Amino acid sequence: MADIAATSVRELRGVGPRLAARLAEYGVHRVEDLLFHLPLRYQDRTRITPIAAAREGADVVIEGEIRAADVVFGRRRSLVARIQDGSGTLTLRFFHFSAAQKTGLAAGTRLRCFGQVRRGGSGPEMIHPEYRALGEGEPPVAEALTPIYPTTSGIGQNQWRNLCNQALARLQRWPPADLLPAGHNPYDLGRALQYLHAPPPDAPQELLREGQHPAQQRLALEELVAHNLSLQQLRQRQQAAGAPVLAPDQTVQARFFASLPFEPTAAQSRVLAQIAADLARPRPMLRLVQGDVGSGKTLVAAGAALQALANDCQVAIMAPTEILAEQHWRSFADWFTPLGIAMEWLSGRVKGKKREAALQRIASGEAGLVIGTHALFQEDVVFQRLGLVVVDEQHRFGVHQRLALTGKAGPEQGRAHQLVMTATPIPRTLSMVAYADLDCSVIDELPPGRKPVTTVLIDSARREQVLERVAAACAEGRQAYWVCTLIEESDTLQAQAAEATAAQLQQALPQLRTGLIHGRMKPAEKDAVMAAFKAGDIALLVATTVIEVGVDVPNASLMIIENPERLGLAQLHQLRGRVGRGRAASHCVLLYQGPLSANGRERLAALRDSNDGFYIAEKDLELRGPGEVLGTRQTGLMEFRIAELPAHNHLLDQVALIATEIRREHPELAAPLIQRWTGSRQQFADV
Ligand code: ADP
Ligand code: MG
């Protein structure tokens, strides 16, 4: 046996080429990697619980004798067995079962079962428990808590346990290298790993569930340090690549600003100046502009784009949805066409000859400003001299996707500058770990004349009242949005739901001109509806969440959001930003489907009580966790193995300190730390 850091998993019992290949998909190559594949949670199979003492919702082991087993035909056919111990009786229920299984559960058989206790029609029950028949002797119960490992497919829990146990056996003799600088590791690394893979029966389960056991904190700290270092490294690599120097050009910008019907706000000017200075340097800009809904981020993007265009460079503007990209297209066409700038459109819907022609104009440099969706990421999109990439609504794209695009600058140029804009402020706590690679600017001022929106929560049982409110607002010449939400991602289902609501509202409010807009409509149809709403020809606009971003109709002063409990706070805040743009006092009604969960009520109350995007984002993070907030589920960014935010927020100050110390005094520790924790994911960093 050799050092676990140098030993391939192939050396372990039962690991052949196929399993090794599967393990590699998890970034597990060496025996040590297994130890860092940490359990998600634990089951307690160390004791047998009397049936009478088994709490609802708990996972427990019970032991008893089968009294009866029958196939019953209820709503679903199922095999139902009654098991009894000295203390009580419990029902075992199987919806899928074989004939042999039924025979095996004959009355009188003694069983040991493991499963979750639920409340059934006739007392406690377990659905599809794990079980085994007991013979003469009693097999021993587990000696440690049973770890549940993260796994998708191909490798089962027993296989993970077996492999990790083999790795643990080696851990005693060859402890893994301690990579945190001296003085920062109060808890021995080997001991922490041993503890977390096999916690003793008396382990404090509550602490473990909350991720606050000292062993978990020790590893979370190391993981967060590794992520911080990895992002810093990414940034350094970016910087080293160089970027085109884009000198400020006063004349074009002055002409542009003179053509606007308003002056930039002080905050817009300040952020524009920061960007202008970044672009003039030979290093790629990586700047995140955070600005609340309606703060005027598009104008900032336009200023930056002009600076790149004036230096004969191309600009790509990318938005997460077709409708938002279209909105940008309209704004920029208004602003830039008079300046003689050639624009190009690229989305997933542009296909065949049209697409080829567009790609050709992008590759030749004929197209100066390219606007589109993630279609811009595709490999065959080649720019002649891309100088600036603007990404709107940051949180929906991952770090790696963004970098894929800046790499399109062209060989001599290095990387393109990058401007990322978001209305979902990234909470400070999170930005440090997730966005160490970005500089931040904040547009902390709204254009003059904006009014805070008054928000109320109303139970859908009182829908009538809301209808009256809509009628009253429209009678006064105001306009309203009625937003239909649906959890399903399907455009078609969303469209159907919106159509049904529109028909129903039309019937309830026959005096109003009602319009409908959803994602399934053709761009020309959407344009026509939006134009009619803007012109005041439509009083009540029924919409899906497609109107989340970009839509601007100052006379609309009332928004009803149906089933707001289905959406994230940030998205609701975005939606609400569509009103409060004119002179009239604006209102938003969150028409929820009661009863709300405690968490659901707290979330909606946060929105009712605040118009501050920062506060709302912090609250969202607290109540939903960063995976949801950042949309990292889809992007693969920030999948921590053990660290959890905000549960480990209290470690972040220490993380910053340690990361700095490593960079300054122990740079040799950075690579093995990054390798250990981010492993295979690092390869993306090279795009
Ligand atoms: P967001 O930051 O949400 O993307 P937009 O860029 O869409 O905001 O701007 C919202 C609206 O405010 C637009 O109609 C835009 O023309 C207008 N706007 C932007 N800047 C100013 C300003 N300085 N003064 C007045 N209106 C402005
Ligand atoms: Mg915007």
XYZ file of C-alpha atoms and ligand atoms in Angstrom:
715
model
C 0.000 0.000 0.000
C 1.121 3.497 -0.697
C 0.170 7.052 0.042
C -3.563 7.555 -0.612
C -2.867 10.683 -2.619
C -0.749 8.675 -5.054
C -2.881 5.543 -5.169
C -5.363 5.015 -7.980
C -8.864 3.813 -7.073
C -8.086 0.849 -9.342
C -6.082 -0.590 -6.428
C -9.240 -0.993 -4.340
C -11.156 -4.247 -4.184
C -13.974 -4.395 -6.695
C -12.855 -1.489 -8.879
C -12.476 -2.495 -12.510
C -12.177 -0.273 -15.562
C -15.932 0.346 -15.772
C -16.376 1.457 -12.188
C -13.167 3.478 -12.434
C -14.608 5.305 -15.439
C -17.802 6.057 -13.523
C -15.863 7.283 -10.523
C -13.888 9.564 -12.819
C -17.160 11.303 -13.706
C -17.352 12.321 -10.063
C -13.774 13.586 -10.163
C -12.683 10.525 -8.154
C -9.401 9.178 -9.499
C -7.284 8.498 -6.445
C -8.096 6.878 -3.111
C -7.846 10.255 -1.439
C -10.549 11.658 -3.741
C -12.993 9.145 -2.268
C -12.482 10.600 1.179
C -13.479 13.999 -0.146
C -16.655 12.595 -1.643
C -18.611 13.502 1.465
C -22.004 12.235 2.611
C -25.019 14.471 2.110
C -26.755 13.190 5.225
C -27.004 10.213 7.556
C -29.396 7.512 8.616
C -29.405 6.076 12.085
C -29.424 2.289 11.931
C -27.463 1.904 15.127
C -30.482 1.125 17.295
C -33.831 -0.582 17.086
C -36.755 1.708 17.869
C -39.882 0.318 19.545
C -42.821 0.884 17.179
C -44.679 2.896 19.786
C -41.691 5.280 20.073
C -41.184 5.816 16.319
C -41.894 9.452 15.536
C -43.642 10.462 12.347
C -41.156 11.569 9.704
C -38.169 9.805 11.302
C -36.068 7.152 9.547
C -35.868 4.250 11.961
C -35.085 0.568 12.318
C -37.891 -1.516 13.779
C -38.085 -5.214 14.505
C -41.181 -7.384 14.934
C -43.382 -10.221 13.760
C -45.716 -10.185 10.770
C -49.330 -10.622 11.889
C -50.962 -10.588 8.462
C -50.172 -9.729 4.857
C -52.747 -9.079 2.126
C -53.051 -7.599 -1.305
C -55.575 -4.778 -1.083
C -57.306 -3.029 -3.958
C -57.740 0.604 -3.066
C -56.999 3.483 -5.393
C -53.827 1.550 -6.152
C -53.258 -2.132 -5.713
C -50.808 -2.707 -2.886
C -49.337 -5.345 -0.624
C -50.043 -4.488 2.992
C -48.414 -6.257 5.933
C -48.991 -5.626 9.634
C -45.929 -5.933 11.824
C -46.037 -5.983 15.627
C -43.457 -5.711 18.382
C -44.000 -5.611 22.133
C -44.967 -1.948 21.964
C -47.306 -1.577 19.009
C -48.276 -2.326 15.401
C -47.198 -0.713 12.133
C -48.267 -1.108 8.499
C -45.749 -1.942 5.744
C -47.043 -0.930 2.334
C -45.694 -1.933 -1.093
C -47.066 -0.623 -4.356
C -44.647 -2.704 -6.392
C -44.127 -6.253 -5.251
C -43.526 -9.756 -6.526
C -45.314 -12.977 -5.708
C -42.200 -14.196 -3.908
C -42.187 -11.080 -1.803
C -45.754 -11.716 -0.729
C -44.928 -15.284 0.273
C -41.873 -14.039 2.175
C -44.077 -11.843 4.331
C -46.231 -14.681 5.674
C -47.720 -14.307 9.148
C -45.273 -15.290 11.867
C -42.153 -14.154 9.970
C -39.819 -12.006 12.032
C -38.476 -8.944 10.203
C -36.102 -6.093 10.683
C -37.186 -3.029 8.657
C -35.719 0.353 7.923
C -37.753 3.231 6.551
C -39.496 6.504 7.153
C -42.474 6.483 9.491
C -45.577 8.112 8.081
C -49.068 8.569 9.375
C -51.346 6.116 7.573
C -55.077 5.515 7.664
C -54.719 3.031 10.524
C -51.743 4.207 12.547
C -48.067 4.462 11.581
C -46.806 3.004 8.317
C -43.714 2.608 6.170
C -43.885 2.691 2.385
C -41.415 0.425 0.590
C -39.180 -0.106 3.621
C -35.901 -1.955 3.318
C -36.328 -5.191 5.215
C -34.786 -8.580 5.939
C -36.179 -11.700 7.542
C -34.562 -12.599 10.838
C -33.454 -16.205 11.361
C -32.251 -17.719 14.605
C -29.631 -15.162 15.754
C -30.073 -11.403 15.686
C -27.689 -9.745 13.237
C -25.840 -6.837 14.854
C -27.070 -3.286 14.229
C -24.810 -0.747 12.493
C -21.901 0.568 14.543
C -21.874 4.009 13.009
C -24.456 6.306 11.424
C -25.052 5.256 7.821
C -23.800 7.849 5.324
C -25.884 8.757 2.279
C -23.585 9.838 -0.535
C -24.387 12.197 -3.376
C -24.873 10.048 -6.431
C -26.850 10.220 -9.624
C -26.703 6.871 -11.306
C -24.326 4.078 -11.997
C -22.976 3.872 -8.444
C -25.243 2.755 -5.623
C -25.083 3.696 -1.946
C -23.662 0.325 -0.929
C -20.937 0.656 -3.502
C -20.000 4.123 -2.278
C -19.963 2.868 1.310
C -17.813 -0.083 0.460
C -15.310 2.093 -1.438
C -15.192 4.780 1.218
C -14.673 2.158 3.922
C -11.681 0.817 2.036
C -10.318 4.337 1.754
C -10.915 4.949 5.463
C -8.959 1.794 6.313
C -5.943 3.334 4.608
C -6.528 6.730 6.153
C -5.172 5.562 9.514
C -1.715 4.868 8.133
C -1.505 7.514 5.435
C -3.375 10.608 6.541
C -4.012 13.129 3.769
C -1.751 16.161 3.580
C -2.960 19.090 5.656
C -3.094 21.985 3.200
C -4.236 24.822 5.469
C -1.412 26.979 6.823
C -0.441 26.298 10.433
C -2.662 28.019 12.968
C -5.832 27.703 10.867
C -6.650 24.057 11.464
C -7.912 23.425 14.962
C -9.437 20.092 13.936
C -7.276 17.332 12.519
C -8.109 16.675 8.849
C -7.873 12.868 9.039
C -10.067 12.839 12.116
C -12.634 15.080 10.424
C -12.848 12.779 7.395
C -13.102 9.669 9.550
C -15.862 11.313 11.589
C -17.929 12.457 8.627
C -17.820 9.155 6.745
C -18.676 7.151 9.860
C -20.088 9.260 12.695
C -20.398 7.377 16.005
C -23.908 6.381 17.180
C -23.993 9.211 19.701
C -23.043 11.890 17.117
C -25.058 15.108 17.511
C -27.405 14.629 14.568
C -28.909 18.088 14.811
C -25.475 19.723 14.417
C -24.619 17.434 11.522
C -27.873 18.269 9.757
C -27.129 21.951 10.053
C -23.554 21.535 8.865
C -22.230 22.994 12.116
C -20.264 20.073 13.522
C -16.603 21.113 14.004
C -15.541 18.394 11.563
C -17.876 19.853 8.913
C -16.745 23.390 9.629
C -13.112 22.330 9.276
C -13.774 20.901 5.817
C -16.146 23.667 4.739
C -13.479 26.216 5.582
C -10.940 24.398 3.450
C -13.405 24.022 0.589
C -14.323 27.713 0.589
C -10.647 28.649 0.628
C -10.080 26.352 -2.336
C -12.925 27.970 -4.271
C -11.717 31.432 -3.493
C -8.200 30.553 -4.676
C -9.551 28.920 -7.793
C -11.561 31.999 -8.772
C -8.578 34.256 -8.082
C -6.512 32.048 -10.312
C -9.108 32.162 -13.050
C -9.030 35.904 -12.851
C -5.255 36.048 -12.996
C -5.221 33.845 -16.052
C -7.768 36.123 -17.686
C -5.714 39.162 -16.887
C -2.543 37.577 -18.211
C -4.198 36.936 -21.562
C -4.418 40.670 -22.280
C -7.193 42.543 -24.075
C -7.582 45.202 -26.768
C -6.977 48.727 -25.513
C -10.162 50.720 -26.136
C -9.467 54.416 -25.760
C -12.390 56.637 -24.715
C -13.939 58.507 -27.640
C -15.672 61.670 -26.522
C -17.236 62.677 -29.815
C -19.385 59.605 -30.473
C -20.454 59.380 -26.859
C -21.289 63.062 -26.702
C -23.429 62.765 -29.827
C -25.226 59.809 -28.326
C -25.957 61.418 -24.980
C -27.085 64.608 -26.682
C -29.660 62.555 -28.607
C -31.317 61.242 -25.431
C -34.405 62.916 -23.964
C -32.827 62.771 -20.473
C -29.554 63.225 -18.622
C -27.739 60.205 -17.186
C -28.127 59.961 -13.420
C -25.073 60.622 -11.261
C -24.834 56.899 -10.569
C -24.935 56.027 -14.271
C -22.186 58.587 -14.990
C -20.006 57.255 -12.190
C -20.311 53.648 -13.387
C -19.711 54.703 -16.999
C -16.494 56.424 -15.945
C -15.309 53.261 -14.150
C -16.008 51.219 -17.253
C -14.323 53.747 -19.547
C -11.139 53.473 -17.474
C -11.276 49.645 -17.454
C -11.661 49.427 -21.227
C -8.639 51.630 -21.841
C -6.340 49.129 -20.117
C -4.602 46.236 -21.884
C -6.173 43.760 -19.438
C -9.654 42.332 -19.856
C -12.291 44.119 -17.809
C -14.422 41.833 -15.646
C -17.015 44.104 -14.139
C -20.341 43.337 -12.556
C -22.836 46.198 -12.627
C -25.587 45.762 -10.087
C -28.564 48.036 -10.385
C -32.094 47.650 -9.231
C -34.893 47.142 -11.717
C -35.323 50.344 -13.724
C -32.037 51.915 -12.664
C -31.011 52.273 -16.306
C -28.406 49.589 -16.872
C -29.086 49.477 -20.600
C -27.801 53.006 -20.997
C -24.576 52.051 -19.242
C -24.197 49.119 -21.618
C -24.737 51.468 -24.547
C -22.017 53.834 -23.345
C -19.568 50.961 -23.003
C -20.532 49.558 -26.408
C -19.886 52.901 -28.081
C -16.370 53.034 -26.680
C -15.592 49.604 -28.156
C -17.241 50.419 -31.498
C -15.334 53.692 -31.743
C -12.160 51.607 -31.530
C -13.251 49.420 -34.433
C -14.088 46.492 -32.220
C -17.240 44.402 -32.237
C -19.619 44.159 -29.295
C -21.797 41.215 -28.269
C -24.800 41.738 -26.022
C -26.316 38.635 -24.590
C -29.563 38.158 -22.681
C -30.988 35.012 -21.094
C -34.340 35.081 -22.877
C -35.503 35.870 -26.352
C -37.903 38.541 -25.146
C -35.262 40.398 -23.181
C -32.864 40.210 -26.112
C -35.640 41.626 -28.339
C -36.179 44.454 -25.902
C -32.480 45.303 -26.109
C -32.639 45.069 -29.866
C -35.373 47.702 -29.904
C -33.563 50.077 -27.528
C -30.261 49.792 -29.344
C -31.838 50.075 -32.779
C -33.428 53.375 -31.663
C -30.190 54.662 -30.257
C -27.547 53.336 -32.653
C -29.129 53.288 -36.091
C -28.925 57.116 -36.347
C -25.218 56.765 -35.529
C -24.728 54.441 -38.500
C -23.841 51.336 -36.483
C -24.521 47.968 -38.147
C -26.440 45.578 -35.901
C -26.948 41.815 -36.107
C -29.467 39.507 -34.402
C -28.734 35.931 -33.348
C -30.982 33.604 -31.372
C -31.766 29.903 -31.392
C -34.664 30.606 -33.742
C -32.433 32.002 -36.463
C -31.762 28.959 -38.633
C -30.546 27.790 -42.041
C -29.577 30.365 -44.641
C -30.455 33.291 -42.429
C -28.166 31.996 -39.737
C -25.339 31.386 -42.173
C -25.640 34.927 -43.457
C -25.639 36.307 -39.922
C -22.572 34.255 -38.978
C -20.877 35.502 -42.108
C -21.504 39.164 -41.232
C -20.248 38.527 -37.688
C -17.120 36.761 -38.891
C -16.308 39.436 -41.469
C -16.664 42.239 -38.957
C -19.443 43.827 -40.987
C -21.760 43.501 -37.971
C -20.617 45.911 -35.295
C -23.118 45.192 -32.547
C -24.446 41.646 -32.158
C -27.454 41.064 -29.904
C -28.824 37.672 -28.973
C -29.375 34.821 -26.560
C -27.047 31.990 -25.558
C -26.951 31.114 -29.234
C -23.971 33.474 -29.142
C -22.009 30.897 -27.125
C -22.049 28.387 -29.906
C -18.755 27.275 -31.273
C -19.403 28.253 -34.873
C -20.046 31.877 -33.895
C -16.756 33.524 -34.768
C -16.076 37.228 -34.454
C -13.573 39.184 -36.441
C -12.456 41.388 -33.536
C -14.655 41.114 -30.502
C -13.774 43.833 -28.005
C -16.591 43.762 -25.476
C -19.122 41.250 -24.238
C -22.138 42.513 -22.310
C -24.064 39.875 -20.393
C -27.423 40.949 -19.024
C -29.001 39.211 -16.033
C -25.891 37.590 -14.804
C -27.327 35.081 -12.413
C -28.603 32.860 -15.167
C -25.237 32.269 -16.752
C -22.315 30.535 -15.112
C -18.723 31.723 -14.901
C -17.663 29.176 -17.470
C -20.268 30.156 -20.006
C -19.233 33.764 -19.722
C -15.607 32.889 -20.249
C -16.446 30.815 -23.297
C -17.632 33.972 -24.991
C -14.757 36.271 -24.041
C -12.415 33.692 -25.536
C -13.859 34.576 -28.943
C -11.913 37.803 -29.177
C -9.518 36.527 -31.810
C -5.936 35.321 -31.406
C -3.962 38.567 -31.312
C -6.394 40.372 -29.100
C -6.282 38.174 -26.023
C -9.677 38.213 -24.371
C -12.655 40.477 -24.824
C -13.625 42.881 -22.063
C -16.636 41.786 -20.122
C -19.509 43.709 -18.600
C -22.040 41.787 -16.577
C -25.298 43.427 -15.579
C -27.720 42.187 -13.002
C -30.825 43.439 -11.254
C -30.537 40.619 -8.754
C -27.905 42.016 -6.494
C -25.526 39.339 -5.419
C -25.413 39.500 -1.636
C -21.998 40.552 -0.406
C -21.554 37.312 1.489
C -21.975 35.310 -1.659
C -20.164 37.525 -4.108
C -16.921 36.973 -2.278
C -16.960 33.263 -2.886
C -18.891 33.067 -6.113
C -17.612 36.166 -7.856
C -14.093 36.722 -6.628
C -13.363 37.082 -10.324
C -15.402 40.248 -10.811
C -15.061 43.925 -9.902
C -18.326 45.448 -8.819
C -20.117 48.715 -9.570
C -23.491 49.638 -8.174
C -26.076 51.939 -9.773
C -27.603 52.992 -6.496
C -29.995 55.598 -7.812
C -33.150 55.444 -9.901
C -33.931 57.987 -12.635
C -35.889 60.930 -11.217
C -39.643 60.581 -10.740
C -39.823 56.904 -9.802
C -42.245 56.074 -7.006
C -41.977 53.139 -4.642
C -44.586 50.491 -5.360
C -47.037 49.670 -2.573
C -47.399 45.915 -2.306
C -50.217 43.972 -0.655
C -50.862 40.274 -0.069
C -54.362 39.063 -0.852
C -55.707 35.529 -0.576
C -57.130 34.267 -3.870
C -60.374 33.626 -2.014
C -60.831 37.404 -2.257
C -60.308 37.543 -5.999
C -63.552 39.509 -6.508
C -62.135 42.387 -4.549
C -59.060 42.444 -6.761
C -61.211 42.521 -9.893
C -62.984 45.601 -8.537
C -59.643 47.199 -7.959
C -58.567 46.572 -11.537
C -61.852 47.988 -12.823
C -61.480 51.105 -10.671
C -57.883 51.787 -11.767
C -58.739 51.383 -15.428
C -61.834 53.582 -15.050
C -59.446 56.338 -13.979
C -57.489 55.903 -17.194
C -54.674 53.854 -15.705
C -53.520 50.506 -17.043
C -52.819 47.189 -15.349
C -50.855 43.965 -15.758
C -52.230 40.596 -14.735
C -49.390 38.111 -14.486
C -50.041 34.377 -14.653
C -47.419 32.107 -13.190
C -46.966 28.434 -13.721
C -44.229 26.230 -12.359
C -43.906 24.257 -15.569
C -41.147 25.434 -17.825
C -43.250 24.581 -20.838
C -44.085 27.623 -22.959
C -47.175 25.859 -24.252
C -48.689 25.190 -20.836
C -47.900 28.710 -19.721
C -49.534 30.097 -22.810
C -52.647 27.982 -22.246
C -52.938 29.102 -18.640
C -52.600 32.742 -19.674
C -55.190 32.307 -22.434
C -57.663 30.802 -19.971
C -57.102 33.614 -17.498
C -57.475 36.242 -20.211
C -60.793 34.747 -21.350
C -62.058 34.616 -17.806
C -61.006 38.197 -17.021
C -62.583 39.411 -20.241
C -65.836 37.878 -19.100
C -65.603 39.276 -15.570
C -64.610 42.760 -16.771
C -66.410 43.151 -20.132
C -66.033 46.933 -20.063
C -62.201 46.677 -20.312
C -60.093 46.130 -23.391
C -57.999 43.118 -22.473
C -54.830 41.998 -24.244
C -52.695 38.892 -23.960
C -48.971 38.295 -24.348
C -46.976 35.089 -23.900
C -43.840 33.363 -25.098
C -45.550 31.274 -27.790
C -46.566 34.289 -29.845
C -44.617 35.350 -32.905
C -42.336 38.361 -32.416
C -44.569 40.492 -34.667
C -47.661 39.568 -32.622
C -45.881 40.377 -29.374
C -44.758 43.687 -30.816
C -48.293 44.545 -31.851
C -49.709 43.779 -28.403
C -46.958 45.706 -26.633
C -47.436 48.647 -28.967
C -51.196 48.657 -28.289
C -50.583 48.528 -24.547
C -48.040 51.318 -24.778
C -50.476 53.408 -26.803
C -53.215 52.843 -24.202
C -55.452 50.853 -26.576
C -55.282 47.922 -24.168
C -56.227 48.610 -20.547
C -55.514 45.242 -18.958
C -52.602 43.162 -20.195
C -52.654 39.493 -19.239
C -49.133 38.105 -19.437
C -46.909 35.224 -18.503
C -43.629 36.017 -16.800
C -42.247 36.956 -20.235
C -42.799 40.554 -19.210
C -40.406 40.082 -16.313
C -37.770 42.250 -17.860
C -37.418 45.241 -20.047
C -41.042 46.251 -20.557
C -41.606 49.932 -19.956
C -45.104 51.490 -19.867
C -45.238 54.415 -17.408
C -49.064 54.663 -17.395
C -49.386 51.118 -16.020
C -49.740 51.576 -12.287
C -51.250 48.304 -11.076
C -49.891 44.787 -11.255
C -51.634 41.621 -10.111
C -49.391 38.587 -9.739
C -51.279 35.331 -9.443
C -49.742 32.554 -7.338
C -46.648 34.563 -6.438
C -45.681 31.789 -4.015
C -44.437 29.834 -7.028
C -41.734 32.328 -7.963
C -38.443 33.418 -6.453
C -38.297 36.775 -4.705
C -35.861 38.206 -7.184
C -38.153 37.348 -10.052
C -41.140 38.860 -8.260
C -39.154 42.012 -7.598
C -38.273 42.190 -11.284
C -41.893 41.784 -12.280
C -43.018 44.424 -9.847
C -40.467 46.793 -11.384
C -42.750 47.050 -14.434
C -44.980 49.428 -12.455
C -43.997 52.543 -10.532
C -42.547 54.153 -13.630
C -45.004 57.001 -14.057
C -46.385 59.825 -11.971
C -49.280 57.913 -10.364
C -48.891 55.982 -7.115
C -48.411 52.340 -8.071
C -49.603 49.125 -6.503
C -48.744 45.471 -6.718
C -51.165 42.793 -5.536
C -49.709 39.397 -4.686
C -52.755 37.198 -5.164
C -51.620 34.061 -3.404
C -53.174 30.638 -3.110
C -53.708 30.006 0.597
C -52.760 28.547 2.942
C -49.130 29.608 2.692
C -46.329 27.760 4.437
C -44.497 29.731 7.133
C -41.540 30.088 4.798
C -43.793 31.152 1.918
C -45.470 33.789 4.050
C -42.122 35.140 5.201
C -40.870 35.373 1.626
C -43.889 37.286 0.369
C -43.857 39.517 3.454
C -40.232 40.446 2.656
C -41.403 41.644 -0.731
C -44.380 43.518 0.687
C -42.221 45.306 3.235
C -39.351 46.345 0.997
C -38.593 47.873 -2.388
C -34.866 47.420 -1.875
C -33.424 44.836 -4.244
C -30.429 44.228 -1.983
C -32.523 43.455 1.063
C -34.761 41.209 -1.001
C -31.813 39.311 -2.448
C -30.336 38.708 1.020
C -33.706 37.464 2.207
C -34.061 35.219 -0.835
C -30.671 33.710 -0.124
C -31.571 33.140 3.492
C -34.863 31.477 2.653
C -33.949 29.518 -0.462
C -30.195 28.936 -0.458
C -27.635 29.993 -3.079
C -28.257 27.182 -5.544
C -31.719 28.522 -6.300
C -30.807 32.176 -6.075
C -27.930 31.988 -8.499
C -29.499 29.398 -10.694
C -26.372 27.327 -10.220
C -28.353 24.117 -10.544
C -28.221 24.595 -14.277
C -24.790 26.090 -14.623
C -22.719 23.733 -12.511
C -21.130 26.700 -10.811
C -20.529 26.450 -7.095
C -21.538 22.953 -6.328
C -20.017 22.694 -2.931
C -19.371 19.297 -1.433
C -19.744 20.308 2.146
C -19.816 24.080 2.439
C -23.261 25.600 2.518
C -24.263 29.222 2.326
C -25.567 30.975 4.279
C -25.014 28.274 6.959
C -21.266 28.842 6.735
C -21.331 32.608 6.306
C -19.525 32.958 9.592
C -16.468 31.314 8.026
C -16.142 33.793 5.170
C -13.956 36.360 6.935
C -11.548 33.594 7.825
C -11.698 32.299 4.254
C -10.530 35.651 2.909
C -7.722 35.816 5.448
C -6.447 32.328 4.769
C -6.668 32.695 0.988
C -4.609 35.879 1.155
C -2.057 34.242 3.432
C -1.703 31.298 1.066
C -1.200 33.550 -1.953
C 1.431 35.606 -0.165
C 3.281 33.071 1.947
C 2.471 29.551 0.789
C 1.691 29.738 -2.928
C 2.679 26.068 -3.281
C -0.482 25.093 -1.357
C -2.877 26.643 -3.862
C -2.658 24.055 -6.634
C -3.167 20.961 -4.434
C -6.044 22.667 -2.600
C -7.811 23.588 -5.832
C -7.199 20.116 -7.201
C -8.552 18.471 -4.074
C -11.812 20.429 -3.946
C -12.656 21.482 -7.454
C -10.876 18.595 -9.163
C -12.258 17.870 -12.591
C -14.262 21.062 -12.703
C -11.046 23.039 -13.080
C -10.760 21.912 -16.662
C -13.519 24.364 -17.610
C -11.343 27.170 -16.403
C -9.166 26.669 -19.440
C -11.827 27.475 -22.031
P -32.821 48.301 -16.074
O -31.723 48.764 -15.183
O -33.927 47.655 -15.319
O -32.325 47.480 -17.216
P -33.527 50.104 -18.183
O -32.172 50.254 -18.716
O -34.464 49.229 -18.914
O -33.470 49.619 -16.668
O -34.167 51.536 -17.983
C -35.482 51.695 -17.527
C -36.109 52.913 -18.154
O -35.501 54.084 -17.635
C -35.936 52.981 -19.644
O -37.141 53.424 -20.200
C -34.842 53.990 -19.847
O -34.957 54.634 -21.074
C -35.084 54.935 -18.698
N -33.884 55.654 -18.241
C -32.630 55.162 -18.162
N -31.791 56.106 -17.677
C -32.531 57.205 -17.435
C -32.234 58.509 -16.916
N -30.996 58.833 -16.557
N -33.256 59.364 -16.804
C -34.515 59.016 -17.148
N -34.860 57.829 -17.650
C -33.884 56.912 -17.792
Mg -32.520 45.647 -18.076
